[in-house]
Amino acid sequence: MNLKYIIAALTLVISGNTLVAQETTTSHAASFTDFFKQNIDYQIRTQFSIGGAAPLGLPEEIREVNSFNPGLQLGLEANATKWFSDEQKWGMRLGLRFESKGMKTDANVKNYLIEVNTDQGPSRGYFTGDVHTSIKNTYITFPISAVYNITPKWNLYGGVFLSGLIDKSFDGYVHNGYLRENSPTGLKVVFEDDASADYDYSDDLNRFQWGFQFGGEWKLNKNFKLFADTSYGANKLFKKDFEAISFSMHNIYLNLGFGYQF
């Protein structure tokens, strides 16, 4: 066979394969691009949170909550909702949120197990009197939710969230009462007038939080949405080996805000 015919045939085969490969690559690139353009909504939202770190049910040691101040707890989130069909009835939402969670409380307690700092050093025992607590933590949170479109105006969503603690503060003091060291009948240390003993459990906070979030959003117009949801931290606020307080605490919050959809 003539060499020039062989070269011509090889050239045609290579050219054909190259064109097929280019078309396949172009098709895959177009599909990848379409995934982020078709049936997907992008949103930026801001929120105000009301709630705090609380036990499940009010422990018998806490006799009365004298005051509660939720403070200014804000959050900023960016998310994307991918709809499963052109009807946009069901979708999956992924987000990234920076949020603060905190509160200030003053409670009257009886035989409340706590560890405080005194002039003689750390002291653990049962306190009766007033306990002041101040919490201010900042988290980076990844919410993952299923979204259901009830009407053109209303969406419901719910799922889980994963949070990492990036700034932490949990402290306070006891006053106007007395501490029984080590046991309910132990040595009595009295805090009268301006006397108090402080505590700081910031380093005992759990670095990782996970939990559940459920809520709804209302479409105000083409771009703006109002929303409300609740979030519950499933794991404990403090580390597993934390024993300065006798009961576990969880982050429980109501979040209100608005979003802008692109």
Coordinates of N, CA and C in Angstrom, one line a residue, residues 5 15 17 28 52 60 62 69 78 91 118-119 129 150 166 172 174-175 183 185 189 192 199 202 206 216 238-239 257:
Y5 N -1.1 7.0 1.3 CA -2.5 6.7 1.7 C -2.6 6.3 3.2
S15 N -7.8 13.1 13.5 CA -8.7 14.3 13.4 C -10.1 14.0 14.0
N17 N -11.0 11.6 16.1 CA -10.9 11.4 17.5 C -10.8 12.7 18.3
H28 N -19.4 18.3 28.5 CA -19.2 18.2 29.9 C -19.1 19.6 30.6
G52 N -30.5 31.3 73.9 CA -29.4 31.2 74.9 C -29.0 29.8 75.1
E60 N -34.1 21.8 89.2 CA -34.7 22.2 90.5 C -33.8 23.1 91.2
I62 N -32.4 25.8 90.1 CA -32.7 27.1 89.7 C -34.1 27.5 90.1
N69 N -31.2 38.9 79.4 CA -30.9 39.8 78.4 C -30.3 39.0 77.2
A78 N -24.6 33.2 53.4 CA -24.7 33.0 52.0 C -25.1 31.6 51.7
G91 N -36.1 21.1 46.9 CA -34.7 21.5 46.6 C -33.8 21.2 47.8
T118 N -11.9 31.8 94.4 CA -11.9 32.6 95.6 C -10.5 33.0 95.9
D119 N -10.3 33.8 97.0 CA -9.0 34.3 97.4 C -8.1 33.2 97.7
G129 N -27.9 31.3 96.4 CA -27.9 32.7 96.2 C -28.1 33.1 94.8
I150 N -44.2 25.5 49.2 CA -45.7 25.3 49.4 C -46.5 26.1 48.4
I166 N -15.3 29.9 66.9 CA -14.1 30.6 66.5 C -13.8 31.7 67.5
G172 N -18.8 34.6 84.6 CA -19.8 35.2 85.5 C -19.3 35.2 86.9
V174 N -20.8 34.6 91.3 CA -21.8 34.4 92.3 C -21.8 35.5 93.4
H175 N -22.9 35.8 94.0 CA -23.0 36.8 95.0 C -24.3 36.7 95.8
S183 N -19.6 19.5 99.5 CA -20.8 18.8 99.7 C -21.9 19.8 100.2
T185 N -23.3 19.9 102.9 CA -23.1 20.2 104.3 C -21.7 20.6 104.6
V189 N -19.0 29.2 103.0 CA -18.3 30.4 102.6 C -19.4 31.4 102.2
E192 N -21.5 38.2 101.2 CA -22.4 39.3 101.5 C -22.0 40.6 101.0
Y199 N -16.2 33.1 88.0 CA -15.8 31.8 87.3 C -15.7 32.1 85.8
S202 N -14.7 29.5 79.7 CA -14.5 29.7 78.3 C -13.7 28.5 77.6
N206 N -17.3 23.4 74.1 CA -17.1 22.4 73.0 C -16.8 23.2 71.7
G216 N -39.3 28.7 58.0 CA -40.0 29.0 56.8 C -39.6 30.4 56.3
F238 N -20.7 22.2 76.5 CA -19.3 22.0 77.1 C -18.7 20.6 76.7
K239 N -17.5 20.5 77.0 CA -16.8 19.2 76.6 C -17.3 18.1 77.5
G257 N -35.0 37.2 60.3 CA -34.2 38.0 59.4 C -34.8 38.2 58.1

